[in-house]
Tab-separated table of C-alpha atoms in Angstrom:
chain	number	residue	atom	x	y	z
A	1	MET	CA	6.715	-13.095	-19.139
A	2	THR	CA	3.012	-13.722	-18.771
A	3	GLU	CA	1.061	-10.687	-17.713
A	4	ASN	CA	-1.479	-12.026	-15.276
A	5	HIS	CA	-4.551	-10.000	-14.413
A	6	THR	CA	-6.313	-10.300	-11.066
A	7	ALA	CA	-10.082	-10.667	-10.876
A	8	LEU	CA	-10.160	-6.967	-9.943
A	9	TYR	CA	-8.366	-5.700	-13.042
A	10	GLY	CA	-11.604	-4.277	-14.453
A	11	GLU	CA	-12.269	-2.415	-11.212
A	12	HIS	CA	-8.809	-0.838	-11.374
A	13	GLU	CA	-9.354	0.214	-14.978
A	14	LYS	CA	-12.666	1.777	-14.026
A	15	ALA	CA	-10.943	3.690	-11.250
A	16	GLY	CA	-8.365	5.066	-13.693
A	17	ALA	CA	-5.368	3.168	-12.341
A	18	SER	CA	-1.975	3.263	-13.984
A	19	PHE	CA	-0.499	-0.230	-14.019
A	20	THR	CA	2.898	-1.747	-13.425
A	21	ASP	CA	4.335	-5.230	-13.718
A	22	PHE	CA	4.912	-6.834	-10.356
A	23	GLY	CA	5.893	-10.464	-9.972
A	24	GLY	CA	4.414	-11.268	-13.379
A	25	TRP	CA	1.160	-9.435	-12.653
A	26	GLN	CA	-0.311	-6.236	-14.055
A	27	MET	CA	-1.066	-4.425	-10.815
A	28	PRO	CA	-2.315	-0.905	-10.074
A	29	LEU	CA	0.668	1.350	-9.328
A	30	LYS	CA	-1.560	4.260	-8.339
A	31	TYR	CA	-5.037	5.551	-9.046
A	32	SER	CA	-4.467	9.275	-8.817
A	33	SER	CA	-1.692	10.373	-6.489
A	34	GLU	CA	0.442	7.856	-4.596
A	35	LEU	CA	1.037	10.489	-1.909
A	36	ALA	CA	-2.700	10.973	-1.382
A	37	GLU	CA	-3.101	7.186	-1.214
A	38	HIS	CA	-0.273	6.915	1.309
A	39	HIS	CA	-1.755	9.622	3.529
A	40	ALA	CA	-5.236	8.094	3.267
A	41	VAL	CA	-3.896	4.849	4.748
A	42	ARG	CA	-2.113	6.688	7.580
A	43	ASN	CA	-5.083	8.947	8.389
A	44	ALA	CA	-8.221	7.113	7.225
A	45	ALA	CA	-8.128	3.976	5.108
A	46	GLY	CA	-6.916	2.518	1.830
A	47	LEU	CA	-8.213	-0.393	-0.229
A	48	PHE	CA	-5.640	-2.712	-1.807
A	49	ASP	CA	-5.876	-5.540	-4.314
A	50	LEU	CA	-3.417	-8.203	-3.144
A	51	SER	CA	-4.828	-10.974	-5.313
A	52	HIS	CA	-1.413	-11.516	-6.828
A	53	MET	CA	-0.282	-13.053	-3.540
A	54	GLY	CA	-0.316	-16.839	-3.352
A	55	GLU	CA	-2.584	-19.024	-1.222
A	56	VAL	CA	-1.546	-22.594	-0.461
A	57	TRP	CA	-3.496	-24.896	1.845
A	58	VAL	CA	-1.520	-27.448	3.830
A	59	SER	CA	-3.763	-30.022	5.480
A	60	GLY	CA	-3.515	-33.434	7.054
A	61	PRO	CA	-2.460	-35.119	10.294
A	62	ASP	CA	1.187	-34.084	9.770
A	63	ALA	CA	0.475	-30.464	8.759
A	64	ALA	CA	2.160	-28.917	11.808
A	65	ALA	CA	5.160	-31.259	11.752
A	66	PHE	CA	5.528	-30.734	8.021
A	67	LEU	CA	5.596	-26.940	8.230
A	68	ASP	CA	8.101	-27.185	11.097
A	69	TYR	CA	10.305	-29.049	8.615
A	70	ALA	CA	9.592	-26.946	5.535
A	71	LEU	CA	9.775	-23.466	7.136
A	72	ALA	CA	12.250	-21.766	9.477
A	73	GLY	CA	9.733	-20.968	12.202
A	74	LYS	CA	7.973	-23.216	14.693
A	75	LEU	CA	4.565	-23.418	13.089
A	76	SER	CA	3.424	-26.238	15.393
A	77	ALA	CA	3.483	-23.706	18.240
A	78	VAL	CA	0.942	-21.443	16.527
A	79	ALA	CA	-2.491	-21.585	18.160
A	80	VAL	CA	-5.516	-22.296	15.987
A	81	GLY	CA	-6.833	-18.927	14.775
A	82	LYS	CA	-3.433	-17.235	14.924
A	83	ALA	CA	-0.894	-16.468	12.207
A	84	LYS	CA	2.880	-16.408	12.033
A	85	TYR	CA	5.394	-14.625	9.826
A	86	SER	CA	8.062	-17.055	8.622
A	87	LEU	CA	10.682	-17.812	6.001
A	88	ILE	CA	11.136	-20.656	3.587
A	89	CYS	CA	14.867	-21.266	3.172
A	90	ASN	CA	17.081	-23.432	1.041
A	91	ALA	CA	19.664	-25.824	2.486
A	92	ASP	CA	22.230	-22.977	2.558
A	93	GLY	CA	19.961	-20.806	4.673
A	94	GLY	CA	19.203	-18.530	1.700
A	95	ILE	CA	15.750	-16.967	1.732
A	96	ILE	CA	13.416	-18.396	-0.919
A	97	ASP	CA	10.497	-16.310	0.316
A	98	ASP	CA	8.963	-14.684	3.360
A	99	LEU	CA	5.406	-15.708	4.032
A	100	ILE	CA	2.538	-15.726	6.507
A	101	SER	CA	0.914	-18.952	7.696
A	102	TYR	CA	-2.545	-18.969	9.251
A	103	ARG	CA	-3.456	-21.947	11.426
A	104	ARG	CA	-7.101	-22.678	10.690
A	105	SER	CA	-7.389	-25.957	12.629
A	106	ASP	CA	-5.116	-28.532	14.240
A	107	GLU	CA	-4.487	-30.056	10.839
A	108	LYS	CA	-4.940	-27.141	8.464
A	109	TYR	CA	-2.837	-24.087	7.586
A	110	LEU	CA	-3.163	-21.435	4.912
A	111	VAL	CA	0.289	-20.401	3.674
A	112	VAL	CA	0.547	-17.056	1.854
A	113	PRO	CA	3.712	-16.500	-0.210
A	114	ASN	CA	4.593	-13.452	-2.312
A	115	ALA	CA	3.231	-13.062	-5.832
A	116	GLY	CA	6.466	-13.622	-7.698
A	117	ASN	CA	7.344	-16.660	-5.593
A	118	ALA	CA	3.911	-18.238	-5.239
A	119	ALA	CA	4.283	-21.013	-7.808
A	120	LYS	CA	7.812	-21.768	-6.662
A	121	VAL	CA	6.811	-21.960	-3.002
A	122	ALA	CA	3.776	-24.121	-3.761
A	123	GLY	CA	6.010	-26.463	-5.739
A	124	LEU	CA	8.634	-26.613	-3.007
A	125	LEU	CA	6.049	-27.304	-0.331
A	126	ALA	CA	4.702	-30.192	-2.397
A	127	GLU	CA	8.259	-31.473	-2.893
A	128	ARG	CA	9.158	-31.195	0.784
A	129	ALA	CA	5.907	-32.934	1.767
A	130	SER	CA	7.210	-36.300	0.683
A	131	GLY	CA	7.129	-38.617	3.714
A	132	PHE	CA	4.559	-36.471	5.548
A	133	ASP	CA	0.855	-37.241	5.724
A	134	VAL	CA	-0.258	-33.905	4.249
A	135	ALA	CA	-1.935	-32.520	1.171
A	136	VAL	CA	-0.585	-29.337	-0.416
A	137	GLU	CA	-3.130	-27.469	-2.505
A	138	ASP	CA	-2.283	-24.292	-4.408
A	139	VAL	CA	-5.479	-22.246	-4.703
A	140	SER	CA	-3.730	-19.011	-5.747
A	141	SER	CA	-5.369	-18.810	-9.142
A	142	GLU	CA	-8.903	-19.019	-7.785
A	143	THR	CA	-8.441	-16.831	-4.692
A	144	SER	CA	-8.514	-13.055	-4.471
A	145	LEU	CA	-7.191	-11.048	-1.550
A	146	ILE	CA	-8.422	-7.578	-0.634
A	147	ALA	CA	-6.881	-5.483	2.127
A	148	VAL	CA	-8.454	-2.606	4.033
A	149	GLN	CA	-5.709	-0.756	5.875
A	150	GLY	CA	-5.747	2.296	8.089
A	151	PRO	CA	-7.172	3.612	11.356
A	152	HIS	CA	-10.726	3.500	9.969
A	153	ALA	CA	-10.425	-0.061	8.647
A	154	GLU	CA	-12.382	-1.647	11.489
A	155	ALA	CA	-15.265	0.825	11.274
A	156	ILE	CA	-15.502	0.278	7.520
A	157	LEU	CA	-15.496	-3.480	7.836
A	158	LEU	CA	-18.174	-3.447	10.518
A	159	THR	CA	-20.587	-1.755	8.116
A	160	LEU	CA	-20.593	-5.021	6.130
A	161	VAL	CA	-20.681	-7.455	9.069
A	162	PRO	CA	-23.999	-8.547	10.674
A	163	ALA	CA	-24.355	-6.932	14.105
A	164	ASP	CA	-24.345	-10.249	15.958
A	165	GLN	CA	-20.882	-10.966	14.517
A	166	HIS	CA	-19.269	-7.602	15.252
A	167	SER	CA	-17.357	-8.979	18.226
A	168	ARG	CA	-15.553	-11.413	15.915
A	169	VAL	CA	-14.017	-8.394	14.230
A	170	THR	CA	-13.544	-6.076	17.196
A	171	GLU	CA	-11.976	-8.828	19.310
A	172	LEU	CA	-9.746	-10.102	16.517
A	173	LYS	CA	-6.119	-9.682	17.560
A	174	TYR	CA	-3.243	-8.625	15.313
A	175	TYR	CA	-1.896	-11.656	13.421
A	176	ALA	CA	-5.104	-13.615	13.899
A	177	ALA	CA	-7.860	-14.653	11.512
A	178	VAL	CA	-11.517	-15.627	11.735
A	179	GLU	CA	-14.364	-16.682	9.468
A	180	VAL	CA	-16.891	-13.871	9.445
A	181	GLY	CA	-20.082	-13.047	7.569
A	182	ILE	CA	-19.633	-10.177	5.137
A	183	THR	CA	-22.641	-8.654	3.423
A	184	VAL	CA	-22.244	-7.988	-0.275
A	185	LYS	CA	-25.273	-6.950	-2.344
A	186	GLY	CA	-27.652	-8.080	0.388
A	187	THR	CA	-26.123	-11.545	0.714
A	188	VAL	CA	-24.023	-12.599	3.679
A	189	GLN	CA	-21.064	-14.793	2.803
A	190	GLU	CA	-18.582	-16.373	5.201
A	191	LEU	CA	-15.065	-15.220	4.370
A	192	LEU	CA	-11.679	-15.577	5.993
A	193	LEU	CA	-10.723	-12.288	7.598
A	194	ALA	CA	-7.193	-11.691	8.902
A	195	ARG	CA	-5.952	-8.790	10.995
A	196	THR	CA	-2.669	-8.463	9.150
A	197	GLY	CA	-1.079	-6.024	6.773
A	198	TYR	CA	1.996	-4.482	5.240
A	199	THR	CA	1.450	-0.821	6.015
A	200	GLY	CA	2.243	-0.283	9.693
A	201	GLU	CA	-1.422	0.546	10.365
A	202	ASP	CA	-4.272	-1.453	11.784
A	203	GLY	CA	-6.050	-3.286	9.021
A	204	PHE	CA	-7.548	-6.407	7.583
A	205	GLU	CA	-7.012	-8.792	4.714
A	206	ILE	CA	-9.994	-10.645	3.286
A	207	TYR	CA	-9.702	-13.867	1.276
A	208	VAL	CA	-12.483	-14.198	-1.278
A	209	PRO	CA	-13.126	-16.537	-4.232
A	210	ASN	CA	-12.417	-14.761	-7.529
A	211	ALA	CA	-16.081	-14.776	-8.519
A	212	GLY	CA	-16.992	-12.602	-5.532
A	213	ALA	CA	-14.000	-10.283	-5.571
A	214	ALA	CA	-15.369	-7.421	-7.676
A	215	ALA	CA	-18.618	-7.204	-5.703
A	216	LEU	CA	-16.713	-7.162	-2.392
A	217	TRP	CA	-14.330	-4.499	-3.726
A	218	GLN	CA	-17.277	-2.320	-4.755
A	219	ALA	CA	-19.030	-2.829	-1.421
A	220	LEU	CA	-15.929	-1.827	0.520
A	221	LEU	CA	-15.333	1.217	-1.678
A	222	GLU	CA	-18.912	2.324	-1.261
A	223	SER	CA	-19.205	1.865	2.490
A	224	GLY	CA	-15.673	3.145	3.030
A	225	GLN	CA	-16.230	6.411	1.228
A	226	ALA	CA	-17.787	8.093	4.268
A	227	HIS	CA	-14.737	7.001	6.269
A	228	GLY	CA	-12.212	8.476	3.852
A	229	LEU	CA	-11.277	5.206	2.160
A	230	ILE	CA	-9.755	5.354	-1.317
A	231	PRO	CA	-8.183	2.628	-3.458
A	232	ALA	CA	-4.401	2.511	-3.080
A	233	GLY	CA	-1.801	1.069	-5.436
A	234	LEU	CA	1.568	-0.597	-5.160
A	235	ALA	CA	3.433	2.727	-4.986
A	236	ALA	CA	1.684	3.604	-1.740
A	237	ARG	CA	2.026	0.034	-0.503
A	238	ASP	CA	5.796	0.268	-1.003
A	239	SER	CA	6.198	3.633	0.742
A	240	LEU	CA	3.977	2.473	3.626
A	241	ARG	CA	5.884	-0.750	4.197
A	242	LEU	CA	9.216	1.046	3.975
A	243	GLU	CA	8.194	3.545	6.665
A	244	ALA	CA	7.051	0.588	8.756
A	245	GLY	CA	10.486	-1.022	8.310
A	246	MET	CA	9.061	-4.122	6.653
A	247	PRO	CA	11.299	-6.002	4.224
A	248	LEU	CA	10.299	-6.594	0.613
A	249	TYR	CA	11.359	-9.830	-1.013
A	250	GLY	CA	13.731	-9.031	-3.867
A	251	ASN	CA	14.929	-5.831	-2.152
A	252	GLU	CA	15.863	-6.663	1.442
A	253	LEU	CA	15.423	-10.437	1.216
A	254	SER	CA	16.965	-12.788	-1.331
A	255	LEU	CA	18.479	-16.196	-1.909
A	256	ASP	CA	21.926	-14.655	-1.381
A	257	GLY	CA	20.991	-13.194	1.979
A	258	HIS	CA	19.953	-14.799	5.229
A	259	ALA	CA	17.694	-14.157	8.170
A	260	TYR	CA	20.382	-12.989	10.586
A	261	ALA	CA	21.718	-10.245	8.327
A	262	ALA	CA	18.145	-9.177	7.545
A	263	GLY	CA	17.326	-8.707	11.221
A	264	LEU	CA	14.982	-11.682	11.110
A	265	GLY	CA	16.933	-13.891	13.529
A	266	PRO	CA	13.927	-14.242	15.859
A	267	VAL	CA	11.922	-15.721	12.969
A	268	VAL	CA	14.332	-18.683	12.813
A	269	SER	CA	13.637	-21.343	15.404
A	270	LEU	CA	16.931	-23.152	15.899
A	271	ALA	CA	15.453	-24.329	19.194
A	272	LYS	CA	12.727	-26.436	17.650
A	273	GLU	CA	13.498	-30.108	18.222
A	274	SER	CA	12.890	-31.235	14.665
A	275	ASP	CA	15.162	-30.609	11.730
A	276	PHE	CA	14.149	-28.063	9.107
A	277	ILE	CA	15.565	-27.203	5.708
A	278	GLY	CA	18.371	-24.710	6.215
A	279	LYS	CA	18.761	-25.423	9.928
A	280	ALA	CA	22.374	-26.616	9.890
A	281	ALA	CA	23.464	-23.760	7.627
A	282	LEU	CA	21.628	-21.148	9.678
A	283	ALA	CA	23.103	-22.527	12.913
A	284	ALA	CA	26.573	-22.194	11.370
A	285	ILE	CA	25.852	-18.655	10.146
A	286	LYS	CA	24.657	-17.659	13.590
A	287	ALA	CA	27.670	-19.267	15.276
A	288	ALA	CA	30.003	-17.428	12.894
A	289	GLY	CA	28.296	-14.141	13.748
A	290	ASP	CA	27.590	-13.191	10.146
A	291	GLY	CA	25.327	-10.166	10.238
A	292	ALA	CA	26.170	-9.602	13.921
A	293	THR	CA	29.931	-9.371	14.401
A	294	THR	CA	31.072	-9.856	10.802
A	295	GLY	CA	29.706	-9.142	7.356
A	296	ARG	CA	26.855	-6.740	6.702
A	297	ARG	CA	23.452	-6.278	8.202
A	298	LEU	CA	20.281	-4.442	7.378
A	299	VAL	CA	19.869	-0.980	8.891
A	300	GLY	CA	17.585	1.998	8.582
A	301	LEU	CA	19.007	5.225	7.145
A	302	LYS	CA	17.603	8.701	7.615
A	303	GLY	CA	18.555	11.309	5.018
A	304	LEU	CA	19.927	14.522	6.483
A	305	GLY	CA	19.456	16.373	3.175
A	306	ARG	CA	16.502	16.478	0.816
A	307	ARG	CA	17.642	13.985	-1.793
A	308	SER	CA	16.682	10.340	-1.469
A	309	ALA	CA	18.729	7.187	-1.703
A	310	ARG	CA	17.384	4.525	-4.052
A	311	GLY	CA	17.903	0.801	-4.424
A	312	HIS	CA	21.490	-0.303	-5.246
A	313	TYR	CA	23.106	3.055	-4.453
A	314	PRO	CA	26.460	2.557	-2.683
A	315	VAL	CA	26.754	3.464	1.011
A	316	LEU	CA	30.040	5.151	1.917
A	317	LYS	CA	32.105	5.789	5.018
A	318	ASP	CA	34.928	8.283	4.472
A	319	GLY	CA	34.614	7.670	0.743
A	320	ALA	CA	34.925	3.872	0.915
A	321	VAL	CA	31.999	1.644	-0.059
A	322	ILE	CA	30.728	-0.140	3.047
A	323	GLY	CA	27.235	-1.064	1.972
A	324	GLU	CA	24.381	-0.896	-0.492
A	325	VAL	CA	20.884	0.575	-0.355
A	326	THR	CA	18.051	-1.925	-0.840
A	327	SER	CA	15.051	0.459	-0.754
A	328	GLY	CA	14.763	4.197	-0.401
A	329	GLN	CA	12.547	7.161	-1.066
A	330	PRO	CA	11.237	10.326	0.543
A	331	SER	CA	9.015	9.387	3.482
A	332	PRO	CA	5.607	10.958	2.900
A	333	THR	CA	4.698	10.739	6.593
A	334	LEU	CA	7.981	11.889	8.103
A	335	GLY	CA	9.035	14.407	5.477
A	336	TYR	CA	12.627	13.270	5.070
A	337	PRO	CA	14.358	10.600	2.970
A	338	VAL	CA	14.387	7.097	4.426
A	339	ALA	CA	16.187	4.002	3.200
A	340	MET	CA	17.119	0.505	4.171
A	341	ALA	CA	20.619	-0.715	3.405
A	342	TYR	CA	23.003	-3.527	4.129
A	343	VAL	CA	26.118	-2.033	5.737
A	344	ASP	CA	29.251	-3.482	7.317
A	345	VAL	CA	28.473	-4.320	10.941
A	346	ALA	CA	31.264	-1.962	12.048
A	347	HIS	CA	29.155	0.954	10.765
A	348	ALA	CA	25.709	-0.371	11.654
A	349	GLU	CA	25.263	1.188	15.087
A	350	VAL	CA	22.351	3.594	15.492
A	351	GLY	CA	23.672	7.149	15.311
A	352	THR	CA	26.500	6.368	12.878
A	353	LEU	CA	26.893	9.022	10.184
A	354	LEU	CA	27.357	7.626	6.686
A	355	ASP	CA	27.087	8.909	3.141
A	356	VAL	CA	25.116	7.556	0.239
A	357	ASP	CA	26.471	8.037	-3.249
A	358	LEU	CA	23.540	9.790	-4.942
A	359	ARG	CA	24.503	9.615	-8.593
A	360	GLY	CA	28.047	10.752	-7.995
A	361	LYS	CA	27.473	13.079	-5.061
A	362	ALA	CA	27.883	11.935	-1.453
A	363	GLU	CA	24.921	12.939	0.704
A	364	PRO	CA	24.808	12.459	4.496
A	365	PHE	CA	22.599	9.825	6.118
A	366	GLU	CA	22.349	8.636	9.698
A	367	VAL	CA	21.800	5.064	10.871
A	368	VAL	CA	18.488	4.980	12.756
A	369	ALA	CA	16.444	2.265	14.432
A	370	LEU	CA	13.717	0.519	12.426
A	371	PRO	CA	10.846	1.045	11.966
A	372	PHE	CA	10.958	4.654	10.825
A	373	TYR	CA	7.275	5.007	11.599
A	374	LYS	CA	5.239	3.408	14.356
A	375	ARG	CA	1.554	4.110	14.764
A	376	GLN	CA	0.147	5.431	18.032
A	377	LYS	CA	-1.946	2.711	19.644
B	1	MET	CA	-7.882	17.284	-20.058
B	2	SER	CA	-5.258	17.069	-22.718
B	3	LYS	CA	-1.787	16.353	-21.418
B	4	VAL	CA	-0.107	18.370	-24.154
B	5	ALA	CA	-0.515	22.139	-24.262
B	6	PRO	CA	-0.901	23.241	-27.907
B	7	ASP	CA	1.057	26.515	-27.801
B	8	LEU	CA	4.428	25.070	-26.702
B	9	LYS	CA	7.402	23.217	-28.182
B	10	TYR	CA	8.727	20.036	-26.579
B	11	SER	CA	11.963	18.106	-26.290
B	12	ALA	CA	11.999	14.315	-26.555
B	13	GLU	CA	12.944	14.357	-22.856
B	14	HIS	CA	9.623	16.050	-22.044
B	15	GLU	CA	10.719	19.635	-21.373
B	16	TRP	CA	8.668	22.443	-22.887
B	17	ILE	CA	9.406	25.994	-23.948
B	18	ALA	CA	7.229	28.704	-25.453
B	19	ALA	CA	6.759	28.227	-29.197
B	20	ASP	CA	6.743	31.924	-30.071
B	21	GLY	CA	10.520	32.417	-30.131
B	22	THR	CA	10.750	34.692	-27.089
B	23	SER	CA	14.036	34.981	-25.243
B	24	PRO	CA	14.428	34.449	-22.376
B	25	THR	CA	11.939	31.613	-22.580
B	26	THR	CA	10.235	29.720	-19.787
B	27	VAL	CA	11.104	26.019	-19.342
B	28	GLY	CA	8.996	23.341	-17.678
B	29	VAL	CA	8.236	19.661	-17.944
B	30	SER	CA	5.160	18.296	-19.668
B	31	ALA	CA	2.120	16.821	-17.959
B	32	VAL	CA	3.039	13.543	-19.660
B	33	ALA	CA	6.337	13.495	-17.763
B	34	ALA	CA	4.832	14.749	-14.513
B	35	ASP	CA	2.247	11.973	-14.568
B	36	ALA	CA	4.806	9.318	-15.405
B	37	LEU	CA	7.095	10.443	-12.597
B	38	GLY	CA	4.379	10.409	-9.972
B	39	ASP	CA	4.180	12.842	-7.084
B	40	ILE	CA	7.172	15.142	-7.403
B	41	VAL	CA	8.813	15.900	-4.076
B	42	TYR	CA	12.096	17.588	-4.988
B	43	VAL	CA	13.455	19.632	-7.862
B	44	ASP	CA	17.079	20.563	-8.302
B	45	LEU	CA	17.286	23.496	-10.728
B	46	PRO	CA	20.281	25.140	-12.428
B	47	GLU	CA	21.563	28.298	-10.745
B	48	VAL	CA	20.703	31.747	-12.025
B	49	GLY	CA	23.570	32.875	-14.247
B	50	SER	CA	24.696	29.364	-15.125
B	51	ALA	CA	25.012	28.246	-18.718
B	52	VAL	CA	22.991	25.277	-19.938
B	53	THR	CA	23.466	23.271	-23.109
B	54	ALA	CA	20.622	21.876	-25.175
B	55	GLY	CA	20.276	18.136	-24.634
B	56	GLU	CA	22.506	18.127	-21.521
B	57	PRO	CA	21.305	17.440	-17.960
B	58	CYS	CA	20.896	20.667	-15.966
B	59	GLY	CA	19.050	19.461	-12.875
B	60	GLU	CA	16.990	16.712	-11.336
B	61	ILE	CA	13.371	15.964	-10.677
B	62	GLU	CA	12.668	13.519	-7.897
B	63	SER	CA	9.335	11.860	-7.206
B	64	THR	CA	8.336	9.452	-4.489
B	65	LYS	CA	9.198	6.578	-6.802
B	66	SER	CA	12.063	7.708	-8.976
B	67	VAL	CA	14.513	10.369	-9.962
B	68	SER	CA	15.042	11.793	-13.448
B	69	ASP	CA	17.499	14.165	-14.994
B	70	LEU	CA	16.186	17.482	-16.175
B	71	TYR	CA	17.516	18.233	-19.662
B	72	ALA	CA	17.997	21.702	-21.061
B	73	PRO	CA	15.831	22.108	-24.189
B	74	VAL	CA	17.920	25.073	-25.357
B	75	THR	CA	21.445	26.440	-25.021
B	76	GLY	CA	21.666	29.694	-23.090
B	77	LYS	CA	22.018	31.379	-19.727
B	78	VAL	CA	19.608	30.891	-16.850
B	79	THR	CA	17.992	34.197	-15.890
B	80	GLU	CA	15.497	33.123	-13.243
B	81	VAL	CA	14.394	30.013	-11.364
B	82	ASN	CA	10.942	29.341	-9.960
B	83	THR	CA	11.503	29.403	-6.193
B	84	ALA	CA	7.832	28.588	-5.625
B	85	VAL	CA	8.338	25.202	-7.253
B	86	VAL	CA	11.479	24.556	-5.185
B	87	ASP	CA	9.402	25.160	-2.051
B	88	ASP	CA	6.383	23.241	-3.331
B	89	PRO	CA	7.425	20.713	-5.989
B	90	ALA	CA	3.841	19.403	-6.196
B	91	LEU	CA	3.157	22.424	-8.426
B	92	VAL	CA	4.847	20.483	-11.231
B	93	ASN	CA	2.107	17.852	-10.945
B	94	SER	CA	-0.813	20.198	-10.423
B	95	ASP	CA	0.060	22.862	-12.994
B	96	PRO	CA	2.997	21.767	-15.188
B	97	TYR	CA	2.338	24.410	-17.856
B	98	GLY	CA	1.605	27.246	-15.434
B	99	ALA	CA	2.646	27.692	-11.805
B	100	GLY	CA	4.868	24.610	-12.105
B	101	TRP	CA	7.330	26.210	-14.563
B	102	LEU	CA	10.973	25.556	-13.662
B	103	PHE	CA	13.338	28.231	-14.956
B	104	LYS	CA	13.837	30.960	-17.549
B	105	VAL	CA	16.741	30.934	-19.949
B	106	THR	CA	18.077	33.056	-22.799
B	107	VAL	CA	17.872	31.229	-26.105
B	108	GLU	CA	21.196	31.121	-27.958
B	109	SER	CA	20.137	28.022	-29.846
B	110	GLU	CA	17.408	25.460	-29.604
B	111	GLY	CA	17.972	21.728	-29.345
B	112	PRO	CA	15.876	19.418	-31.498
B	113	LEU	CA	12.311	20.231	-30.471
B	114	LEU	CA	8.924	18.822	-31.429
B	115	THR	CA	5.740	20.684	-32.197
B	116	ALA	CA	2.870	20.045	-29.815
B	117	ALA	CA	1.235	17.771	-32.383
B	118	GLU	CA	4.450	15.777	-32.923
B	119	TYR	CA	5.033	15.484	-29.199
B	120	ALA	CA	1.448	14.365	-28.580
B	121	ALA	CA	1.735	11.749	-31.332
B	122	ALA	CA	5.055	10.491	-29.952
B	123	ASN	CA	3.436	10.031	-26.562
B	124	GLY	CA	0.427	8.145	-27.719
B	125	GLY	CA	-2.173	10.862	-27.612
B	126	GLY	CA	-3.766	13.722	-29.449
B	127	LEU	CA	-3.910	17.377	-28.538
């Protein structure tokens, strides 16, 4: 597999990162301590390189109608300036990827798929565009993405934004985006700034051409220092998203699963008038109650002991396998093991006591509501 | 800072013991292993009085990201466990050759162990 490097690879090396392969990319796993990075995001701020994510522009008179057809959500209903979390499904309702789409104008959307699926999603969008008056342009390879996440994210960002544009940032709502001037090395450049994230904290994601990525990274690190910002790697990103109950493609979401079992039913718009790929299958799945009254569905598990469940560990009820863990680890914020798992709907009620087979030894877990962690607003 | 302490012997599974032949000896895991595991949050140690066999699992070390078996570097009887490290597993990361020691064990026989230089070479570094 090709080992892609983001435009920030040199910055990570300088910062002493240890690297890991993720979706075909060499990405920073951690810089020093993943626990310290996790806590920094919860209490101050963390800086993430997300340049491995994809960026695909969809533009043209049919852009809204096309995305209504290509994705499970109703993208035509998204106001200009806002963003929507959605799924791209196959004809069987299987999940090809989860992604965020930003509506930038009546006829223009930026679609952001996951790293490992970016090329596939871009290709599928182009394929599904046949018959629509749209252009699909994959700009993943020339676009970097930097996230500032944590309670101090806004204050840090404002240090780089000209005073007369501060309100663009302070008034930016969650799941919205705006073009804003960001000062790097004395020069103000207009960049797309989104108030989105994958950590359960307030935070921003900034889209920047590769050529400007390193300078922006350095500027954010420098001005963030006084606010407690440190660079954070994928290990912290994973523990943060797990606490926030957010699914990870490949763990909780897959081609073999579907939105209803994953708790993402509200993301699927069966009500939209137009057809979309996967609609008939998803309607049938919903009617059959799979993930609701039959089959398995995704739940949160809280460990009652000290040992953690990990991906693929069997979930037991009275010794019988009734599910499988998709993600799990000790929660740095909460201090006890947390996990997500698909379990038989009969055992999916909050408060149900189950066991997880931890390498041959059954350890008690309790079904709890997701998310595990919710920030105080 | 070097990740390999010069005055110890090491197993291929990254446990260390004193190199001077004392019995009981102290057992810990190397800084190489501690770094690779990430932030250690839980250690499961053998019980005092239990017998351990060189090369066999005798406990677990769990980090935020993964869990690994702890292998006994020698065959013998456990005489003491480090309760401080059970209460604060981060000691394994911060001081793997000192306050982060794991247990003490009588040495009936040693498993295959590496010198510090051999262990450092096997793990891509010098002393």
